[in-house]
Short mmCIF file of C-alpha atoms and ligand atoms in Angstrom, two decimals:
data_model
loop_
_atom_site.label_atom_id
_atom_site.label_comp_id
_atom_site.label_asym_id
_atom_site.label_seq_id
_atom_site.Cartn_x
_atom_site.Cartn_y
_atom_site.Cartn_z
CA UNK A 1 0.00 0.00 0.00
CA UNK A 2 0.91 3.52 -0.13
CA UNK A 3 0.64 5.05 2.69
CA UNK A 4 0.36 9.17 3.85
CA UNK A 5 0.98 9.35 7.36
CA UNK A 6 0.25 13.11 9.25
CA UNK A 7 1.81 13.92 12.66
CA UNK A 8 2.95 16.40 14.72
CA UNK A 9 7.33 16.39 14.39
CA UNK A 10 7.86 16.97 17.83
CA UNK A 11 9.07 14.87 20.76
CA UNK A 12 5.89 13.68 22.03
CA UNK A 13 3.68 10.47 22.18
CA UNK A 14 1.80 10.89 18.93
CA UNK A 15 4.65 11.86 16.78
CA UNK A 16 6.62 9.01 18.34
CA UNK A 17 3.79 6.47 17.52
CA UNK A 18 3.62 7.86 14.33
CA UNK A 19 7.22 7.62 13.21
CA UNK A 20 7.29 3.63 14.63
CA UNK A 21 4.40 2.66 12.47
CA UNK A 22 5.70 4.33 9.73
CA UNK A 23 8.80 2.84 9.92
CA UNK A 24 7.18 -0.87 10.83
CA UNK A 25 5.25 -0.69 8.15
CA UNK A 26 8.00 0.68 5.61
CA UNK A 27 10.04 -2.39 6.73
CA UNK A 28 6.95 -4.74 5.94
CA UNK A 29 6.96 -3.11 2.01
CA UNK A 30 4.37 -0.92 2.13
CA UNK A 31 5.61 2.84 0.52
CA UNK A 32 5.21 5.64 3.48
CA UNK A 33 4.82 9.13 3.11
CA UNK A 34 5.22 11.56 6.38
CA UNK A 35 3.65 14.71 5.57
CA UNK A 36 4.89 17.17 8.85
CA UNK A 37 5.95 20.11 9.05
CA UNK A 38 9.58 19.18 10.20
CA UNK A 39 11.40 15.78 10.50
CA UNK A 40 9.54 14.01 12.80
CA UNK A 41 12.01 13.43 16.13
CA UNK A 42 12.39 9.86 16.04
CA UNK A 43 13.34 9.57 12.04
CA UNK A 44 16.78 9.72 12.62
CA UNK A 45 18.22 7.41 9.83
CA UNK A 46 17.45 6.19 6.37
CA UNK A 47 14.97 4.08 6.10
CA UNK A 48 14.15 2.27 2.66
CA UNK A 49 10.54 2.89 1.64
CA UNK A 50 10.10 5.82 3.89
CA UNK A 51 9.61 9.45 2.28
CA UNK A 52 8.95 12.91 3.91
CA UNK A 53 6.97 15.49 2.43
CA UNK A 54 7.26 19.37 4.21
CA UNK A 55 4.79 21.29 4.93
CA UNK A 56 6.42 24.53 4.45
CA UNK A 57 5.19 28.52 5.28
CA UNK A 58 3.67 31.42 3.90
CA UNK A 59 4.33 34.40 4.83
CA UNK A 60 2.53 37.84 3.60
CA UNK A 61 2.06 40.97 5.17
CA UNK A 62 -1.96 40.32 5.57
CA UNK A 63 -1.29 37.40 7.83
CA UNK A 64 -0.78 37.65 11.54
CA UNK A 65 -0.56 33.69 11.36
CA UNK A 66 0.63 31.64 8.48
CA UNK A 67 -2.55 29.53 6.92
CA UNK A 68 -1.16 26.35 8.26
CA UNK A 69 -4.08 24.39 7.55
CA UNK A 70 -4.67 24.97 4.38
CA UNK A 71 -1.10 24.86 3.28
CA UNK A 72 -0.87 21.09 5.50
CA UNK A 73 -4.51 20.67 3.12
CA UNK A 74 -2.56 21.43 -0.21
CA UNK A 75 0.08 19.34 0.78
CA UNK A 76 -1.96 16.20 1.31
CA UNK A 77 -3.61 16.90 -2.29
CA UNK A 78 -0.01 17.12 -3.72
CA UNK A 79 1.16 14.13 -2.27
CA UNK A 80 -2.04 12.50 -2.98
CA UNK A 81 -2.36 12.89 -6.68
CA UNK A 82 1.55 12.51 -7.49
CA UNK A 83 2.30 9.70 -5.17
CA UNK A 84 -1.34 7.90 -5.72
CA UNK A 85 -1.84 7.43 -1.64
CA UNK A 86 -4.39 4.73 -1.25
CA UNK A 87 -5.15 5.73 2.32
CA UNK A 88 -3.95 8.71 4.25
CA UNK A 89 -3.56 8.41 8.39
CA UNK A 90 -3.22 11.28 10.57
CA UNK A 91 -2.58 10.79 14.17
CA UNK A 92 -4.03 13.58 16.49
CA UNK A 93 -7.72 15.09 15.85
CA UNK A 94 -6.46 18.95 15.89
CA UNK A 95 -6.66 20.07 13.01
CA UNK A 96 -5.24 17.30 11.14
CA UNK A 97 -8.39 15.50 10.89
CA UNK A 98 -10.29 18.01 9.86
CA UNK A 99 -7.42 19.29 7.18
CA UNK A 100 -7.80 15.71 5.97
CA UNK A 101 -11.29 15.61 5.50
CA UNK A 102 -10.55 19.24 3.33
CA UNK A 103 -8.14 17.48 1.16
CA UNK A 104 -10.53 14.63 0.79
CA UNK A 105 -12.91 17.08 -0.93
CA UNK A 106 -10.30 18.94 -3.17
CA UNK A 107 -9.34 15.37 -4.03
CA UNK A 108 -12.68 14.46 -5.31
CA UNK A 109 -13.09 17.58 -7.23
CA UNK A 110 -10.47 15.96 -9.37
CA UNK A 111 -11.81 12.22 -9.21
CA UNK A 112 -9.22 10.86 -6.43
CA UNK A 113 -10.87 8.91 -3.47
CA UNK A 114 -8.70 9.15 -0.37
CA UNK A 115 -9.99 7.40 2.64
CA UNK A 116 -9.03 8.58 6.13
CA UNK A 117 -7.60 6.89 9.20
CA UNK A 118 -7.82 9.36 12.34
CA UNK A 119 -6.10 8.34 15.43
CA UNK A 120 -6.96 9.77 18.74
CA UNK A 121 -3.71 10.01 21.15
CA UNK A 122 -5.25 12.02 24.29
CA UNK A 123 -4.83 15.35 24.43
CA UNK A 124 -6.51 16.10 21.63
CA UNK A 125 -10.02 14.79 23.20
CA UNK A 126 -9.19 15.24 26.88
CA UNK A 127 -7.38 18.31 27.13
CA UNK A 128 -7.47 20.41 23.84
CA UNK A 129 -10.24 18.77 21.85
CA UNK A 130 -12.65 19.90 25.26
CA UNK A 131 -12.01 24.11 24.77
CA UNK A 132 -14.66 25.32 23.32
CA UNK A 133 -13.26 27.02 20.33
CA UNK A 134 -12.06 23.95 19.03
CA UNK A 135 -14.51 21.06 20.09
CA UNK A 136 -16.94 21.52 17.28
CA UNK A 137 -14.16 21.30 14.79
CA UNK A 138 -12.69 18.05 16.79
CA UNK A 139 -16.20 16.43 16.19
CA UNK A 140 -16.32 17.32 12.97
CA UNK A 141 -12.96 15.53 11.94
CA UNK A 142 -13.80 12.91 13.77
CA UNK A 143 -17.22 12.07 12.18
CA UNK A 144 -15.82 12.94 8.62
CA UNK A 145 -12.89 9.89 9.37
CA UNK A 146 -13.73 6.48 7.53
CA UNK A 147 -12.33 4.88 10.18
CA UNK A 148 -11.23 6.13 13.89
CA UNK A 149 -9.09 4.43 16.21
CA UNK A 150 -7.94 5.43 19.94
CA UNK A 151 -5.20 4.26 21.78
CA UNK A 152 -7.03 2.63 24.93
CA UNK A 153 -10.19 1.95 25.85
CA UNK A 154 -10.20 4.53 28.59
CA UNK A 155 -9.55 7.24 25.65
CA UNK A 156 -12.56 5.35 23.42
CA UNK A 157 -14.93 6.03 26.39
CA UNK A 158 -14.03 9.47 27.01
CA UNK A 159 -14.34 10.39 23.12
CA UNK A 160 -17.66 8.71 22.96
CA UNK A 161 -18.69 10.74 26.41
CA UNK A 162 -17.38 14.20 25.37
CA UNK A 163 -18.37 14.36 21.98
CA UNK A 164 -21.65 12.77 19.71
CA UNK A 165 -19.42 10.52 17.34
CA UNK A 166 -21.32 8.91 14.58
CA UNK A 167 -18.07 6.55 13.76
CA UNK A 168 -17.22 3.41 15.46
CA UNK A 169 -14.02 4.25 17.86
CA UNK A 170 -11.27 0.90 17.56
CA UNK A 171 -9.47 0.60 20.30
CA UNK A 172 -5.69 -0.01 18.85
CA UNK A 173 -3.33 -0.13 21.89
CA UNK A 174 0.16 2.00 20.90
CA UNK A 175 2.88 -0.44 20.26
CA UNK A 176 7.05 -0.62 21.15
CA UNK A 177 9.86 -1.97 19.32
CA UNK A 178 10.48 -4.86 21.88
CA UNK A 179 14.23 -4.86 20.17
CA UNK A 180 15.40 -1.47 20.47
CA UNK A 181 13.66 -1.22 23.66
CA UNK A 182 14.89 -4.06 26.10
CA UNK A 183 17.57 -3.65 28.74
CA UNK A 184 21.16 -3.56 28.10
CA UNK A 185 23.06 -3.17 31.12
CA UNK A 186 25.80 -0.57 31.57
CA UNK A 187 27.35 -0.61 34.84
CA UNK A 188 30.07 1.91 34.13
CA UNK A 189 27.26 4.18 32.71
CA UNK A 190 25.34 3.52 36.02
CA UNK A 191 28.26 4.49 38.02
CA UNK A 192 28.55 7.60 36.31
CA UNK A 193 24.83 8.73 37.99
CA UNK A 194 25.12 6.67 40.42
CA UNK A 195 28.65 6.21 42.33
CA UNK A 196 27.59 4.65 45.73
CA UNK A 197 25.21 2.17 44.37
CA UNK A 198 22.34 4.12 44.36
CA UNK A 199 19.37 3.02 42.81
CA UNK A 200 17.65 5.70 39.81
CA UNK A 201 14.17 6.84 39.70
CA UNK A 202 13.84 8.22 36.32
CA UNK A 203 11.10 10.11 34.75
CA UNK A 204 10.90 11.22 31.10
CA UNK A 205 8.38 13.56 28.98
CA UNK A 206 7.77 16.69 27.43
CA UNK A 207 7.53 18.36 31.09
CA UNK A 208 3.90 20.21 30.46
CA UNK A 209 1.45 20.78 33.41
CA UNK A 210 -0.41 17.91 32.92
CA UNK A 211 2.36 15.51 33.34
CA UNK A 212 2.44 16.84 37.20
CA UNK A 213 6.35 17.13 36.92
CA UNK A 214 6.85 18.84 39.72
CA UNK A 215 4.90 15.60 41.83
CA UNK A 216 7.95 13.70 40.82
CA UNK A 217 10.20 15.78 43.30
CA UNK A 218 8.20 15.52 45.64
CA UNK A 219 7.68 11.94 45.78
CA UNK A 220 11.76 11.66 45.06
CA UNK A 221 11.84 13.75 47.92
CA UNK A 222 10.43 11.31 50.57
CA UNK A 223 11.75 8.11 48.98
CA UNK A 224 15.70 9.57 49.58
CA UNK A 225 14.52 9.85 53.01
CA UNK A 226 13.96 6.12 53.53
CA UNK A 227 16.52 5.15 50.07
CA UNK A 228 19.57 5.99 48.90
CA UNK A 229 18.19 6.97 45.57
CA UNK A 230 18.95 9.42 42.83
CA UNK A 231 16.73 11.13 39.69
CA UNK A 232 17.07 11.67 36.42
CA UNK A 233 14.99 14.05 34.41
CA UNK A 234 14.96 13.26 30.52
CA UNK A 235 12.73 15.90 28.52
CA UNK A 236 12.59 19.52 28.66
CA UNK A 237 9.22 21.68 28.30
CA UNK A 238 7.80 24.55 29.43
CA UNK A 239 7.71 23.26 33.37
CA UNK A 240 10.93 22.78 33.79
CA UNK A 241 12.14 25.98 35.56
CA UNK A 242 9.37 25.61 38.09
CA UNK A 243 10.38 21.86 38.98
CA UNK A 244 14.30 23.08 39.09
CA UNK A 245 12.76 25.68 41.47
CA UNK A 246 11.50 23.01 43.53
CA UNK A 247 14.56 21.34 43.74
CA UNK A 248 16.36 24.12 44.70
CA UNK A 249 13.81 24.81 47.62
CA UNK A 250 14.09 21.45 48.87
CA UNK A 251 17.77 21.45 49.11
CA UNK A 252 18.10 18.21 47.22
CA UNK A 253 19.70 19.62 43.67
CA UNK A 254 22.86 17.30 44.56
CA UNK A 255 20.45 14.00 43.89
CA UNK A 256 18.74 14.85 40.79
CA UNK A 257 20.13 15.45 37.01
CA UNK A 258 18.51 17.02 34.40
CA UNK A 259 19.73 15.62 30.68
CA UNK A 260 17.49 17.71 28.76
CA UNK A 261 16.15 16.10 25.75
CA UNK A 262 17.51 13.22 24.78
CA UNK A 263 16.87 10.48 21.68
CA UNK A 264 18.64 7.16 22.70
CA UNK A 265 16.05 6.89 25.88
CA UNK A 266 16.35 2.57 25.72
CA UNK A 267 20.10 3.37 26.82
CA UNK A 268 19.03 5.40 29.76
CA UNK A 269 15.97 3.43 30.32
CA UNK A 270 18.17 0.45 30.93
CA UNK A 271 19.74 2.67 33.90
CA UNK A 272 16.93 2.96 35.68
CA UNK A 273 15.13 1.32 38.72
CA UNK A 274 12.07 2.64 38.95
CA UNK A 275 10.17 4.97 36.32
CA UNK A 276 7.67 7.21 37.48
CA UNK A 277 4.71 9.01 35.77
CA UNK A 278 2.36 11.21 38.21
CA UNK A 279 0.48 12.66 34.98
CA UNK A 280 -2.90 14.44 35.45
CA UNK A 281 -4.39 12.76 32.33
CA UNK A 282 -2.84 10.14 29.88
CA UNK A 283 -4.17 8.20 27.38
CA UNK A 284 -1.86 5.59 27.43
CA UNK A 285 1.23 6.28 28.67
CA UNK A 286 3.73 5.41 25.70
CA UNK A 287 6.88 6.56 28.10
CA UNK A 288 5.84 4.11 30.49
CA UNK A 289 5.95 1.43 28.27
CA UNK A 290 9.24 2.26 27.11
CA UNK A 291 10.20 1.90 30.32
CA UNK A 292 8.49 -1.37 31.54
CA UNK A 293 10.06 -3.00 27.83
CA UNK A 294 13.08 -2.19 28.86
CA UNK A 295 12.17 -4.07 32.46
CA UNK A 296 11.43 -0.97 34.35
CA UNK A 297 8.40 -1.11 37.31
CA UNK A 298 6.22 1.92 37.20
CA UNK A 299 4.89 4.53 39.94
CA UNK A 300 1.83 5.91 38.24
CA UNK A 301 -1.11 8.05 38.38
CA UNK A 302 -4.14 5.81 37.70
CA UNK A 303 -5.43 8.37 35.48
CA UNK A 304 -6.71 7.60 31.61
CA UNK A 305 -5.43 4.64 30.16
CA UNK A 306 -2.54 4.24 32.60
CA UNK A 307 -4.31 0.71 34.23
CA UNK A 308 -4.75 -0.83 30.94
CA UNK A 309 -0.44 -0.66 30.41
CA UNK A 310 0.59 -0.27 34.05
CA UNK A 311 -0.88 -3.38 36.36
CA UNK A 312 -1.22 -2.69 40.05
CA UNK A 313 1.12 -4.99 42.19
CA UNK A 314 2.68 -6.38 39.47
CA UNK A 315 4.07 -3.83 36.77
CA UNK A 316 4.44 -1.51 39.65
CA UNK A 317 1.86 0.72 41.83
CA UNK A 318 -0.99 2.96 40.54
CA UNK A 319 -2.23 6.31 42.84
CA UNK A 320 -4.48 9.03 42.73
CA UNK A 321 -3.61 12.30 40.84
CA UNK A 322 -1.70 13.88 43.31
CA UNK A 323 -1.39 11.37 46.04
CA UNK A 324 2.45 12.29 46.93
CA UNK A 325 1.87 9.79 49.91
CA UNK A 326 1.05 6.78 48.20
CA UNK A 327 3.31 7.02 45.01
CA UNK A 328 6.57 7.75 47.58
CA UNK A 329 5.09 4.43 49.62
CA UNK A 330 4.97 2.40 46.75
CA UNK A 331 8.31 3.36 45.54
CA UNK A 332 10.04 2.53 48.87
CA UNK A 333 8.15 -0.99 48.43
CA UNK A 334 9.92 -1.69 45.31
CA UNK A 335 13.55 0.04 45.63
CA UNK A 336 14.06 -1.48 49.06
CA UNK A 337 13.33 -4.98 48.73
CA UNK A 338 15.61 -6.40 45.88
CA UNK A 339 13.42 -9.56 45.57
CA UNK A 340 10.53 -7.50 44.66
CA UNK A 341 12.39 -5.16 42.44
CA UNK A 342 13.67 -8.37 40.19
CA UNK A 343 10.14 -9.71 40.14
CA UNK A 344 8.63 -6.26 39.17
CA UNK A 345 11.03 -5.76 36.77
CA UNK A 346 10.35 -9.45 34.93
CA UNK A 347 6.57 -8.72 35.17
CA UNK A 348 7.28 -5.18 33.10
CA UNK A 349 9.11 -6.52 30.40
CA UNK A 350 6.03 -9.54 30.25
CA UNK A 351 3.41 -6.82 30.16
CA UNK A 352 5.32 -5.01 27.49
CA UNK A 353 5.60 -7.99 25.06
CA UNK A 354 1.39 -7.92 24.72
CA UNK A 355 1.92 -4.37 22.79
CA UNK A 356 4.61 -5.75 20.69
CA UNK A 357 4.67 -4.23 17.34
CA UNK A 358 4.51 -7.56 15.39
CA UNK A 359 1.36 -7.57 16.95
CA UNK A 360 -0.11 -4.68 16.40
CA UNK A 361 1.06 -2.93 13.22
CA UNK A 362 -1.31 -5.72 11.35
CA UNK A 363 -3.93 -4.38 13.17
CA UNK A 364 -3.45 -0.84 11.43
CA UNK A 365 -2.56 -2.95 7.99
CA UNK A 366 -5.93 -4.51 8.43
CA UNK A 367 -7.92 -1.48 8.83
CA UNK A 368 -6.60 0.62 6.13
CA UNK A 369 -7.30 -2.43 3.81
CA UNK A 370 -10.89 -2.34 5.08
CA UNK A 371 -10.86 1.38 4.18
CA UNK A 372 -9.81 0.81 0.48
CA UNK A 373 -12.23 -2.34 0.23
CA UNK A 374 -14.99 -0.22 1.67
CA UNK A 375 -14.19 2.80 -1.13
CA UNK A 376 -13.98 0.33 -3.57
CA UNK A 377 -17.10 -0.86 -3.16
CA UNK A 378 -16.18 -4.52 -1.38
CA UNK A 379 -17.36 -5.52 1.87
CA UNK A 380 -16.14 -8.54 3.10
CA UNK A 381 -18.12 -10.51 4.74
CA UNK A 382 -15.30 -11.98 7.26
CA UNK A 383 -14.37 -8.58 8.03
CA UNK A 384 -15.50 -6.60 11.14
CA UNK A 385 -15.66 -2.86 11.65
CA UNK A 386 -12.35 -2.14 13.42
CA UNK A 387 -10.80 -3.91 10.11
CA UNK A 388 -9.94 -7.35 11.97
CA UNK A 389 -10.47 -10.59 9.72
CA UNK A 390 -13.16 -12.43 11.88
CA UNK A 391 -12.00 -16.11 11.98
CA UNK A 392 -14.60 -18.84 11.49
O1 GMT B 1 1.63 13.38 26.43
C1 GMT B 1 1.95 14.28 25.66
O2 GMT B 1 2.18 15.38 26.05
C2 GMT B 1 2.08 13.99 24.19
C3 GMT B 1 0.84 13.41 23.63
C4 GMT B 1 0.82 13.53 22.14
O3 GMT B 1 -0.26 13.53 21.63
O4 GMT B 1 1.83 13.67 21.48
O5 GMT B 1 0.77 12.06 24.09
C5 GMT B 1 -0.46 11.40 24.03
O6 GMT B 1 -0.26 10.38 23.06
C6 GMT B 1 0.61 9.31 23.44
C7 GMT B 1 0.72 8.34 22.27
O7 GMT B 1 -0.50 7.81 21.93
C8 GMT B 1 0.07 8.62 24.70
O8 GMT B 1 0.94 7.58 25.08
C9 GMT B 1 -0.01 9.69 25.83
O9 GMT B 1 -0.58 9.05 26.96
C10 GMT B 1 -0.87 10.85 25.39
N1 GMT B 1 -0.78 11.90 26.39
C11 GMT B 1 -1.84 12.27 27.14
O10 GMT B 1 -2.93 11.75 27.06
C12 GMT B 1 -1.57 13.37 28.10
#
């Protein structure tokens, strides 16, 4: 097939999705074309099969704000007619859905069907998608999709509860490349952070308010009490001065590192003893899952899809939004008995292997084939609506 794929370029969860399926699905034949407005983060090498298309600017003196959407709309059309996409799949509602649905009308004007894949990642129902001066538009995308997946079942629910959808929501969970991401140890490199034999709490993401980075002190802060522990910090964003703040208040700057953004995360990953993710809201929790391939227990909010990748007593622990208390209890649990730690760690790197992304990438190959099938004119009859063959 050949495939358009839309997403944001930045270091975050959809982009990162995004890039891996591309890429899986480039190494399985199929022709990919990223249409972004930047190389997405994690496309850091050649890859056969895989092309990127720019989204440039426009700038004139009558514009306060370049058109964006409609130059990311003429874009798709371009790449549409001269690459002859059979299927175009944009990952996160705003506005890319809706843009989609725009080039999906130029493209008829000139007698090209392009059916659309939309994938919900979070933020773009629970957080953004919600404000009012964009929720109409995110309903709109999402009812003009052929097809509409989200990445739990927690973020199906919530879609179908905020907004009146008309399309069936598949639940496709988000996937990791059990390969890349699996531990390699490094003592040396563990040293380095680490020189007394301290275990590492690590937490990683793109530090905005609603990953509750500043909870991660603060639960770091009463485990060193009981632990001899120390923090990394992988990411940068627009919290980060406030948590260094925090730091500094508590006195405890001397325990934690900041690395800034970083791309190899496996190799730090395999550093670490315990990951921890106090976020306010989260679909899924792709960092977490990183973390738990690479055999990593998790301390986690319980919020959005968090239970369906991070299991309670077994992956790790799972707290209330903001319950300092019982995050900091259940990461003295695990860092202080080693027995428990090794168990923990065997029961991540199990959990991981169910969103492997052998398994899953034929679950997008499946559904875009149900999209063409359905254009064309063919319903299978062994096919259900989320694309899956139904086996008799
Ligand atoms: O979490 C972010 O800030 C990034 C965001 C995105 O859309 O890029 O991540 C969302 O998508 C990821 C991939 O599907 C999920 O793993 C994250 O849980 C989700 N973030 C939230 O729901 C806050």
């Amino acid at each position: 097939m050949k495939i358009g794929i839309v997403c944001y370029p930045t270091y975050g969860g959809s982009g990162v999705l995004a890039t891996e399926l591309g890429i899986g699905l480039a190494q399985k034949g199929h022709d990919i074309h990223f249409i972004s407005y930047k190389r997405p983060a994690r496309l850091v090498n050649y890859i056969p099969n895989v092309y990127l298309h720019e989204v440039g600017t426009f700038q004139y003196p009558l514009f306060e704000h370049p058109p964006y959407d409609s130059l990311l709309a003429s874009k798709i059309v371009d790449v549409a007619m001269f690459e002859n996409l059979d299927v175009l799949h944009v990952h996160y509602a705003i506005p890319h859905a809706t843009v989609a649905f725009l080039a999906n009308q130029i493209l008829a004007s000139k007698g090209k069907t392009l059916p659309i894949v939309t994938t919900l990642h979070g933020t773009d129902i629970t957080l953004v998608g919600l404000d009012r001066s964009l929720s109409s538009v995110v309903e709109f995308g999402i009812n003009k999709s052929d097809k509409v997946t989200a990445v739990s079942d927690s973020l199906r629910k919530q879609t179908q509860s905020h907004f009146k959808t008309e399309t069936d929501i598949c639940v496709i969970y988000n996937f990791i490349n059990l390969e890349r991401f699996s531990r390699k140890e490094n003592p040396e490199a563990k040293t380095n952070f680490a020189p007394h034999g301290e275990k590492i709490m690590m937490h990683i993401s793109n530090f905005r308010k609603v990953k509750r980075v500043d909870d991660v002190v603060k639960v770091f802060s009463k485990v060193r009490e009981k632990a001899p522990v120390k923090l990394l910090f992988v990411g940068d964003g627009p919290e980060r001065i406030k948590v260094q703040d925090t730091c500094r208040s508590l006195g405890i700057c001397g325990d934690i590192i900041f690395l800034g953004k970083q791309d190899a995360v496996e190799d730090l990953l395999s550093l670490a003893d315990l990951f921890i993710l106090p976020s306010a809201k989260e679909s899924f929790g792709l960092a977490a899952l990183e973390a738990m391939a690479c055999g990593v227990p998790v301390i986690s909010s319980n919020a959005g899809g968090l239970p369906e990748v991070n299991i309670h007593g077994h992956t790790g622990y799972l707290s209330e939004v903001g319950d300092i208390e019982a995050m900091a209890a259940g990461a003295i649990d695990i860092l202080l008995d080693d027995n428990k730690l090794a168990s923990f760690r065997v029961n991540a790197r199990n959990k991981a292997l169910e969103f492997s992304r052998d398994k899953i990438v034929p679950q997008y190959e499946a559904l875009y084939q149900a999209c063409i099938d359905e254009q064309g004119g063919i319903m299978s009859a062994t096919r259900q609506p989320c694309g899956q063959t139904h086996i008799v």
